[in-house]
Amino acid sequence: MRKTRSMSQTPTRPIAVITSHGQPSEPAPQEAALAQLASQVAQQLPGWDVRSATLSTPGLLEQVTPDGALVYPFFMANGWFTAQVLPRRLTGIDAKLLPPFGLDPDLPQLACDALRKACADRGWSLAQTRILLAAHGSARGPKAAEAAEAFAKTMRAKLPGSDLATGYVEEDPRIADTARQFAALTPSRPALCLPFFAQAGEHVRDDIPEALEEASFSGDTLPVLGALPAVPSLIAAALKRAHDEAPKP
């Protein structure tokens, strides 16, 4: 990309751009949700300029990203979008691309805390509650499922004795199949579905509920991981680390 924009000058204060996939069929709601998240992150980083852009709004990412910016992928895995699409969209812009949200080492603990609270609010024993980690998966490659499986493994280590299984929208085991196994093996135990997603797009609004209904899943579905209350602080900490570790001119 030609560096003809005034924004291409090296920033005098830290600039971060949070980016996500968005919703191509209806970009505005996800764009607004991401902007709200950026505002919440900015509250944790006084003196920073925190911006946002989904990939679904043509040209917006390139417009708001200057040289020297930190780009934070609000994605769950280092898959096709983060490894291929984002670097291509940022061609000609000297920005630093951070690891994606879903690979943050502190995120599994937030998820475990959310599960503990959800069970406590319902008067359930976490050890007796079956947990379905509902993830996207991908036909493009293994990275999406690998990230979900690694996340599930870390959660199991933090929740000894827990019964946690994964299910996917776009690959096997499908969400409906995992939910059916829950019902067949332990029909009397409570269950929670935890969506392994950053934003509540069509997959979360439509595909996951449809799969759970198909399987007669009787448990509750929690908000996506990206909606956890501590997420703005998590992102702010990742941005500050990246800024502090960057070579100084």
PDB file of C-alpha atoms in Angstrom:
ATOM      1  CA  MET A   1       0.000   0.000   0.000  1.00  0.00           C
ATOM      2  CA  ARG A   2       1.292   3.501  -0.842  1.00  0.00           C
ATOM      3  CA  LYS A   3       2.166   5.562   2.205  1.00  0.00           C
ATOM      4  CA  THR A   4       0.346   8.696   1.109  1.00  0.00           C
ATOM      5  CA  ARG A   5      -1.775   9.131   4.223  1.00  0.00           C
ATOM      6  CA  SER A   6      -0.839  11.591   6.923  1.00  0.00           C
ATOM      7  CA  MET A   7      -1.554   8.786   9.419  1.00  0.00           C
ATOM      8  CA  SER A   8       1.400   6.806   8.066  1.00  0.00           C
ATOM      9  CA  GLN A   9       3.854   8.893  10.131  1.00  0.00           C
ATOM     10  CA  THR A  10       5.363   7.189  13.172  1.00  0.00           C
ATOM     11  CA  PRO A  11       3.018   7.942  16.108  1.00  0.00           C
ATOM     12  CA  THR A  12       4.176  10.114  19.009  1.00  0.00           C
ATOM     13  CA  ARG A  13       2.083   8.107  21.465  1.00  0.00           C
ATOM     14  CA  PRO A  14       1.237   4.403  21.484  1.00  0.00           C
ATOM     15  CA  ILE A  15      -1.432   3.467  18.960  1.00  0.00           C
ATOM     16  CA  ALA A  16      -3.209   0.127  19.035  1.00  0.00           C
ATOM     17  CA  VAL A  17      -5.705  -1.244  16.531  1.00  0.00           C
ATOM     18  CA  ILE A  18      -7.995  -4.064  17.606  1.00  0.00           C
ATOM     19  CA  THR A  19      -9.235  -6.009  14.613  1.00  0.00           C
ATOM     20  CA  SER A  20     -11.664  -8.872  14.154  1.00  0.00           C
ATOM     21  CA  HIS A  21     -13.370 -10.708  11.331  1.00  0.00           C
ATOM     22  CA  GLY A  22     -16.701  -8.941  11.687  1.00  0.00           C
ATOM     23  CA  GLN A  23     -19.857  -9.920   9.827  1.00  0.00           C
ATOM     24  CA  PRO A  24     -19.619  -9.421   6.027  1.00  0.00           C
ATOM     25  CA  SER A  25     -23.386  -9.701   5.549  1.00  0.00           C
ATOM     26  CA  GLU A  26     -24.064  -7.017   8.188  1.00  0.00           C
ATOM     27  CA  PRO A  27     -20.849  -5.178   9.173  1.00  0.00           C
ATOM     28  CA  ALA A  28     -22.271  -2.383  11.322  1.00  0.00           C
ATOM     29  CA  PRO A  29     -23.240  -4.254  14.544  1.00  0.00           C
ATOM     30  CA  GLN A  30     -19.897  -6.035  14.890  1.00  0.00           C
ATOM     31  CA  GLU A  31     -18.050  -2.836  14.009  1.00  0.00           C
ATOM     32  CA  ALA A  32     -19.911  -1.053  16.810  1.00  0.00           C
ATOM     33  CA  ALA A  33     -19.237  -3.886  19.271  1.00  0.00           C
ATOM     34  CA  LEU A  34     -15.523  -3.821  18.459  1.00  0.00           C
ATOM     35  CA  ALA A  35     -15.422  -0.041  18.857  1.00  0.00           C
ATOM     36  CA  GLN A  36     -16.993  -0.396  22.295  1.00  0.00           C
ATOM     37  CA  LEU A  37     -14.329  -2.954  23.240  1.00  0.00           C
ATOM     38  CA  ALA A  38     -11.599  -0.592  22.019  1.00  0.00           C
ATOM     39  CA  SER A  39     -13.060   2.156  24.205  1.00  0.00           C
ATOM     40  CA  GLN A  40     -12.994  -0.156  27.232  1.00  0.00           C
ATOM     41  CA  VAL A  41      -9.376  -1.110  26.523  1.00  0.00           C
ATOM     42  CA  ALA A  42      -8.451   2.567  26.154  1.00  0.00           C
ATOM     43  CA  GLN A  43      -9.747   3.207  29.666  1.00  0.00           C
ATOM     44  CA  GLN A  44      -7.055   0.796  30.897  1.00  0.00           C
ATOM     45  CA  LEU A  45      -4.296   2.550  28.918  1.00  0.00           C
ATOM     46  CA  PRO A  46      -4.188   6.294  29.679  1.00  0.00           C
ATOM     47  CA  GLY A  47      -2.345   8.225  27.006  1.00  0.00           C
ATOM     48  CA  TRP A  48      -2.886   5.577  24.334  1.00  0.00           C
ATOM     49  CA  ASP A  49      -4.881   5.854  21.138  1.00  0.00           C
ATOM     50  CA  VAL A  50      -6.869   2.618  20.833  1.00  0.00           C
ATOM     51  CA  ARG A  51      -8.746   2.105  17.564  1.00  0.00           C
ATOM     52  CA  SER A  52     -10.757  -0.683  15.992  1.00  0.00           C
ATOM     53  CA  ALA A  53     -11.615  -2.087  12.580  1.00  0.00           C
ATOM     54  CA  THR A  54     -13.183  -5.311  11.394  1.00  0.00           C
ATOM     55  CA  LEU A  55     -11.999  -6.968   8.210  1.00  0.00           C
ATOM     56  CA  SER A  56     -15.571  -6.880   6.917  1.00  0.00           C
ATOM     57  CA  THR A  57     -15.573  -3.112   6.324  1.00  0.00           C
ATOM     58  CA  PRO A  58     -13.511  -2.621   3.144  1.00  0.00           C
ATOM     59  CA  GLY A  59     -10.420  -0.471   3.624  1.00  0.00           C
ATOM     60  CA  LEU A  60     -11.096   0.476   7.247  1.00  0.00           C
ATOM     61  CA  LEU A  61      -8.194  -1.465   8.758  1.00  0.00           C
ATOM     62  CA  GLU A  62      -5.733   0.158   6.372  1.00  0.00           C
ATOM     63  CA  GLN A  63      -7.250   3.585   7.000  1.00  0.00           C
ATOM     64  CA  VAL A  64      -6.901   3.508  10.794  1.00  0.00           C
ATOM     65  CA  THR A  65      -3.527   1.731  11.054  1.00  0.00           C
ATOM     66  CA  PRO A  66      -0.431   3.975  10.902  1.00  0.00           C
ATOM     67  CA  ASP A  67       3.214   2.955  10.867  1.00  0.00           C
ATOM     68  CA  GLY A  68       4.337   1.988  14.360  1.00  0.00           C
ATOM     69  CA  ALA A  69       0.923   0.770  15.510  1.00  0.00           C
ATOM     70  CA  LEU A  70       0.311  -2.406  17.455  1.00  0.00           C
ATOM     71  CA  VAL A  71      -2.348  -4.550  15.769  1.00  0.00           C
ATOM     72  CA  TYR A  72      -4.248  -6.861  18.115  1.00  0.00           C
ATOM     73  CA  PRO A  73      -6.138  -9.702  16.375  1.00  0.00           C
ATOM     74  CA  PHE A  74      -9.393 -10.349  18.221  1.00  0.00           C
ATOM     75  CA  PHE A  75      -9.421 -13.892  16.871  1.00  0.00           C
ATOM     76  CA  MET A  76      -9.347 -17.249  18.611  1.00  0.00           C
ATOM     77  CA  ALA A  77      -6.515 -18.888  16.643  1.00  0.00           C
ATOM     78  CA  ASN A  78      -3.488 -18.125  14.543  1.00  0.00           C
ATOM     79  CA  GLY A  79      -5.239 -19.438  11.467  1.00  0.00           C
ATOM     80  CA  TRP A  80      -5.859 -18.286   7.926  1.00  0.00           C
ATOM     81  CA  PHE A  81      -7.135 -14.804   8.785  1.00  0.00           C
ATOM     82  CA  THR A  82      -4.344 -13.929  11.213  1.00  0.00           C
ATOM     83  CA  ALA A  83      -1.513 -15.641   9.319  1.00  0.00           C
ATOM     84  CA  GLN A  84      -2.558 -14.812   5.750  1.00  0.00           C
ATOM     85  CA  VAL A  85      -5.291 -12.186   5.470  1.00  0.00           C
ATOM     86  CA  LEU A  86      -4.073  -9.702   8.092  1.00  0.00           C
ATOM     87  CA  PRO A  87      -0.434  -9.525   6.908  1.00  0.00           C
ATOM     88  CA  ARG A  88      -1.672  -9.086   3.340  1.00  0.00           C
ATOM     89  CA  ARG A  89      -4.063  -6.304   4.359  1.00  0.00           C
ATOM     90  CA  LEU A  90      -1.218  -4.565   6.217  1.00  0.00           C
ATOM     91  CA  THR A  91       1.245  -4.716   3.317  1.00  0.00           C
ATOM     92  CA  GLY A  92       3.203  -1.459   3.173  1.00  0.00           C
ATOM     93  CA  ILE A  93       2.320  -0.477   6.751  1.00  0.00           C
ATOM     94  CA  ASP A  94       5.071  -0.899   9.344  1.00  0.00           C
ATOM     95  CA  ALA A  95       2.826  -2.206  12.130  1.00  0.00           C
ATOM     96  CA  LYS A  96       3.472  -4.944  14.680  1.00  0.00           C
ATOM     97  CA  LEU A  97       1.023  -7.848  14.653  1.00  0.00           C
ATOM     98  CA  LEU A  98       0.435  -9.370  18.105  1.00  0.00           C
ATOM     99  CA  PRO A  99      -0.620 -12.950  18.927  1.00  0.00           C
ATOM    100  CA  PRO A 100      -4.395 -13.461  18.723  1.00  0.00           C
ATOM    101  CA  PHE A 101      -6.758 -13.145  21.662  1.00  0.00           C
ATOM    102  CA  GLY A 102      -7.526 -16.874  21.862  1.00  0.00           C
ATOM    103  CA  LEU A 103      -3.854 -17.738  22.458  1.00  0.00           C
ATOM    104  CA  ASP A 104      -3.397 -15.392  25.420  1.00  0.00           C
ATOM    105  CA  PRO A 105      -2.026 -17.604  28.229  1.00  0.00           C
ATOM    106  CA  ASP A 106      -4.209 -15.845  30.800  1.00  0.00           C
ATOM    107  CA  LEU A 107      -7.494 -16.485  28.962  1.00  0.00           C
ATOM    108  CA  PRO A 108      -8.067 -20.090  30.154  1.00  0.00           C
ATOM    109  CA  GLN A 109      -8.066 -18.892  33.758  1.00  0.00           C
ATOM    110  CA  LEU A 110     -10.722 -16.300  32.931  1.00  0.00           C
ATOM    111  CA  ALA A 111     -12.808 -19.037  31.328  1.00  0.00           C
ATOM    112  CA  CYS A 112     -12.432 -21.285  34.378  1.00  0.00           C
ATOM    113  CA  ASP A 113     -13.443 -18.424  36.679  1.00  0.00           C
ATOM    114  CA  ALA A 114     -16.514 -17.810  34.500  1.00  0.00           C
ATOM    115  CA  LEU A 115     -17.498 -21.478  34.732  1.00  0.00           C
ATOM    116  CA  ARG A 116     -17.096 -21.487  38.508  1.00  0.00           C
ATOM    117  CA  LYS A 117     -19.295 -18.411  38.797  1.00  0.00           C
ATOM    118  CA  ALA A 118     -21.908 -19.825  36.415  1.00  0.00           C
ATOM    119  CA  CYS A 119     -22.149 -23.003  38.456  1.00  0.00           C
ATOM    120  CA  ALA A 120     -22.246 -21.136  41.761  1.00  0.00           C
ATOM    121  CA  ASP A 121     -25.014 -18.861  40.470  1.00  0.00           C
ATOM    122  CA  ARG A 122     -27.072 -21.942  39.557  1.00  0.00           C
ATOM    123  CA  GLY A 123     -26.300 -23.878  42.718  1.00  0.00           C
ATOM    124  CA  TRP A 124     -24.496 -26.552  40.704  1.00  0.00           C
ATOM    125  CA  SER A 125     -21.353 -28.486  41.523  1.00  0.00           C
ATOM    126  CA  LEU A 126     -18.698 -27.696  38.920  1.00  0.00           C
ATOM    127  CA  ALA A 127     -17.290 -31.216  39.288  1.00  0.00           C
ATOM    128  CA  GLN A 128     -20.704 -32.629  38.330  1.00  0.00           C
ATOM    129  CA  THR A 129     -21.311 -30.198  35.466  1.00  0.00           C
ATOM    130  CA  ARG A 130     -20.490 -31.274  31.924  1.00  0.00           C
ATOM    131  CA  ILE A 131     -18.863 -28.532  29.843  1.00  0.00           C
ATOM    132  CA  LEU A 132     -19.184 -28.283  26.078  1.00  0.00           C
ATOM    133  CA  LEU A 133     -16.571 -25.993  24.542  1.00  0.00           C
ATOM    134  CA  ALA A 134     -18.248 -24.981  21.276  1.00  0.00           C
ATOM    135  CA  ALA A 135     -15.708 -23.790  18.717  1.00  0.00           C
ATOM    136  CA  HIS A 136     -15.594 -22.845  15.058  1.00  0.00           C
ATOM    137  CA  GLY A 137     -13.137 -25.315  13.578  1.00  0.00           C
ATOM    138  CA  SER A 138     -12.197 -24.834   9.943  1.00  0.00           C
ATOM    139  CA  ALA A 139     -12.102 -26.583   6.596  1.00  0.00           C
ATOM    140  CA  ARG A 140      -9.119 -24.390   5.642  1.00  0.00           C
ATOM    141  CA  GLY A 141      -6.648 -26.013   8.003  1.00  0.00           C
ATOM    142  CA  PRO A 142      -6.009 -27.429  11.481  1.00  0.00           C
ATOM    143  CA  LYS A 143      -5.089 -24.249  13.385  1.00  0.00           C
ATOM    144  CA  ALA A 144      -8.598 -23.397  14.616  1.00  0.00           C
ATOM    145  CA  ALA A 145      -9.202 -26.844  16.096  1.00  0.00           C
ATOM    146  CA  GLU A 146      -5.670 -27.030  17.476  1.00  0.00           C
ATOM    147  CA  ALA A 147      -6.238 -23.779  19.370  1.00  0.00           C
ATOM    148  CA  ALA A 148      -9.546 -25.024  20.799  1.00  0.00           C
ATOM    149  CA  GLU A 149      -8.100 -28.383  21.812  1.00  0.00           C
ATOM    150  CA  ALA A 150      -5.086 -26.751  23.475  1.00  0.00           C
ATOM    151  CA  PHE A 151      -7.433 -24.386  25.299  1.00  0.00           C
ATOM    152  CA  ALA A 152      -9.582 -27.311  26.459  1.00  0.00           C
ATOM    153  CA  LYS A 153      -6.480 -29.181  27.669  1.00  0.00           C
ATOM    154  CA  THR A 154      -5.353 -26.184  29.715  1.00  0.00           C
ATOM    155  CA  MET A 155      -8.820 -25.787  31.203  1.00  0.00           C
ATOM    156  CA  ARG A 156      -8.942 -29.459  32.212  1.00  0.00           C
ATOM    157  CA  ALA A 157      -5.641 -29.019  34.047  1.00  0.00           C
ATOM    158  CA  LYS A 158      -7.072 -26.041  35.913  1.00  0.00           C
ATOM    159  CA  LEU A 159     -10.337 -27.865  36.694  1.00  0.00           C
ATOM    160  CA  PRO A 160      -9.259 -31.276  38.049  1.00  0.00           C
ATOM    161  CA  GLY A 161     -12.008 -33.861  37.724  1.00  0.00           C
ATOM    162  CA  SER A 162     -14.027 -31.754  35.314  1.00  0.00           C
ATOM    163  CA  ASP A 163     -15.776 -33.264  32.314  1.00  0.00           C
ATOM    164  CA  LEU A 164     -15.051 -31.007  29.342  1.00  0.00           C
ATOM    165  CA  ALA A 165     -15.460 -31.893  25.663  1.00  0.00           C
ATOM    166  CA  THR A 166     -15.169 -29.952  22.421  1.00  0.00           C
ATOM    167  CA  GLY A 167     -17.565 -29.635  19.503  1.00  0.00           C
ATOM    168  CA  TYR A 168     -17.217 -27.695  16.245  1.00  0.00           C
ATOM    169  CA  VAL A 169     -19.334 -25.785  13.770  1.00  0.00           C
ATOM    170  CA  GLU A 170     -17.298 -26.689  10.685  1.00  0.00           C
ATOM    171  CA  GLU A 171     -15.574 -29.990  11.478  1.00  0.00           C
ATOM    172  CA  ASP A 172     -15.930 -33.174  13.505  1.00  0.00           C
ATOM    173  CA  PRO A 173     -16.810 -33.751  16.237  1.00  0.00           C
ATOM    174  CA  ARG A 174     -19.786 -31.497  15.529  1.00  0.00           C
ATOM    175  CA  ILE A 175     -21.404 -29.579  18.361  1.00  0.00           C
ATOM    176  CA  ALA A 176     -24.608 -31.607  18.051  1.00  0.00           C
ATOM    177  CA  ASP A 177     -22.670 -34.898  18.279  1.00  0.00           C
ATOM    178  CA  THR A 178     -20.872 -33.858  21.466  1.00  0.00           C
ATOM    179  CA  ALA A 179     -24.128 -32.616  22.966  1.00  0.00           C
ATOM    180  CA  ARG A 180     -25.815 -35.942  22.149  1.00  0.00           C
ATOM    181  CA  GLN A 181     -23.035 -37.819  23.927  1.00  0.00           C
ATOM    182  CA  PHE A 182     -23.636 -35.688  26.997  1.00  0.00           C
ATOM    183  CA  ALA A 183     -27.307 -36.610  27.014  1.00  0.00           C
ATOM    184  CA  ALA A 184     -26.669 -40.311  26.343  1.00  0.00           C
ATOM    185  CA  LEU A 185     -23.911 -40.841  28.903  1.00  0.00           C
ATOM    186  CA  THR A 186     -25.037 -38.669  31.814  1.00  0.00           C
ATOM    187  CA  PRO A 187     -28.588 -37.422  31.233  1.00  0.00           C
ATOM    188  CA  SER A 188     -29.110 -36.365  34.850  1.00  0.00           C
ATOM    189  CA  ARG A 189     -26.059 -34.111  35.146  1.00  0.00           C
ATOM    190  CA  PRO A 190     -26.230 -30.368  34.471  1.00  0.00           C
ATOM    191  CA  ALA A 191     -24.381 -28.996  31.452  1.00  0.00           C
ATOM    192  CA  LEU A 192     -22.978 -25.706  30.229  1.00  0.00           C
ATOM    193  CA  CYS A 193     -22.015 -24.685  26.709  1.00  0.00           C
ATOM    194  CA  LEU A 194     -19.089 -22.240  26.550  1.00  0.00           C
ATOM    195  CA  PRO A 195     -18.646 -20.666  23.077  1.00  0.00           C
ATOM    196  CA  PHE A 196     -14.965 -20.456  22.110  1.00  0.00           C
ATOM    197  CA  PHE A 197     -15.508 -17.265  20.117  1.00  0.00           C
ATOM    198  CA  ALA A 198     -14.367 -13.657  20.358  1.00  0.00           C
ATOM    199  CA  GLN A 199     -17.594 -12.045  19.123  1.00  0.00           C
ATOM    200  CA  ALA A 200     -21.217 -13.149  19.008  1.00  0.00           C
ATOM    201  CA  GLY A 201     -21.716 -13.360  15.240  1.00  0.00           C
ATOM    202  CA  GLU A 202     -23.923 -15.657  13.179  1.00  0.00           C
ATOM    203  CA  HIS A 203     -22.234 -18.834  14.370  1.00  0.00           C
ATOM    204  CA  VAL A 204     -23.002 -17.972  17.979  1.00  0.00           C
ATOM    205  CA  ARG A 205     -26.473 -16.542  17.336  1.00  0.00           C
ATOM    206  CA  ASP A 206     -27.638 -19.225  14.892  1.00  0.00           C
ATOM    207  CA  ASP A 207     -25.390 -22.247  14.366  1.00  0.00           C
ATOM    208  CA  ILE A 208     -24.658 -23.117  17.985  1.00  0.00           C
ATOM    209  CA  PRO A 209     -28.287 -22.823  19.202  1.00  0.00           C
ATOM    210  CA  GLU A 210     -29.486 -24.850  16.200  1.00  0.00           C
ATOM    211  CA  ALA A 211     -26.953 -27.604  16.912  1.00  0.00           C
ATOM    212  CA  LEU A 212     -27.872 -27.712  20.592  1.00  0.00           C
ATOM    213  CA  GLU A 213     -31.574 -27.811  19.785  1.00  0.00           C
ATOM    214  CA  GLU A 214     -30.980 -30.627  17.303  1.00  0.00           C
ATOM    215  CA  ALA A 215     -29.263 -32.604  20.067  1.00  0.00           C
ATOM    216  CA  SER A 216     -31.939 -31.741  22.673  1.00  0.00           C
ATOM    217  CA  PHE A 217     -29.253 -30.144  24.820  1.00  0.00           C
ATOM    218  CA  SER A 218     -30.886 -29.179  28.112  1.00  0.00           C
ATOM    219  CA  GLY A 219     -28.038 -27.121  29.564  1.00  0.00           C
ATOM    220  CA  ASP A 220     -27.350 -23.396  29.531  1.00  0.00           C
ATOM    221  CA  THR A 221     -25.212 -21.485  27.042  1.00  0.00           C
ATOM    222  CA  LEU A 222     -22.811 -18.890  28.407  1.00  0.00           C
ATOM    223  CA  PRO A 223     -21.651 -15.691  26.657  1.00  0.00           C
ATOM    224  CA  VAL A 224     -18.696 -15.905  24.278  1.00  0.00           C
ATOM    225  CA  LEU A 225     -15.206 -15.699  25.774  1.00  0.00           C
ATOM    226  CA  GLY A 226     -14.701 -12.282  24.197  1.00  0.00           C
ATOM    227  CA  ALA A 227     -17.540 -10.918  26.336  1.00  0.00           C
ATOM    228  CA  LEU A 228     -15.980 -11.830  29.694  1.00  0.00           C
ATOM    229  CA  PRO A 229     -15.758  -8.740  31.940  1.00  0.00           C
ATOM    230  CA  ALA A 230     -11.979  -9.004  32.372  1.00  0.00           C
ATOM    231  CA  VAL A 231     -11.239  -9.124  28.623  1.00  0.00           C
ATOM    232  CA  PRO A 232     -10.489  -5.370  28.215  1.00  0.00           C
ATOM    233  CA  SER A 233      -7.893  -5.632  30.981  1.00  0.00           C
ATOM    234  CA  LEU A 234      -6.460  -8.773  29.377  1.00  0.00           C
ATOM    235  CA  ILE A 235      -6.065  -7.012  26.020  1.00  0.00           C
ATOM    236  CA  ALA A 236      -4.637  -3.886  27.630  1.00  0.00           C
ATOM    237  CA  ALA A 237      -2.009  -5.976  29.425  1.00  0.00           C
ATOM    238  CA  ALA A 238      -1.024  -7.706  26.179  1.00  0.00           C
ATOM    239  CA  LEU A 239      -0.682  -4.363  24.391  1.00  0.00           C
ATOM    240  CA  LYS A 240       1.400  -2.856  27.192  1.00  0.00           C
ATOM    241  CA  ARG A 241       3.740  -5.868  27.219  1.00  0.00           C
ATOM    242  CA  ALA A 242       4.227  -5.631  23.477  1.00  0.00           C
ATOM    243  CA  HIS A 243       4.908  -1.887  23.705  1.00  0.00           C
ATOM    244  CA  ASP A 244       7.366  -2.269  26.585  1.00  0.00           C
ATOM    245  CA  GLU A 245       9.218  -5.084  24.801  1.00  0.00           C
ATOM    246  CA  ALA A 246       9.526  -3.258  21.491  1.00  0.00           C
ATOM    247  CA  PRO A 247      12.974  -1.869  20.609  1.00  0.00           C
ATOM    248  CA  LYS A 248      13.164   1.848  21.331  1.00  0.00           C
ATOM    249  CA  PRO A 249      14.579   4.211  18.662  1.00  0.00           C
TER     250      PRO A 249
END
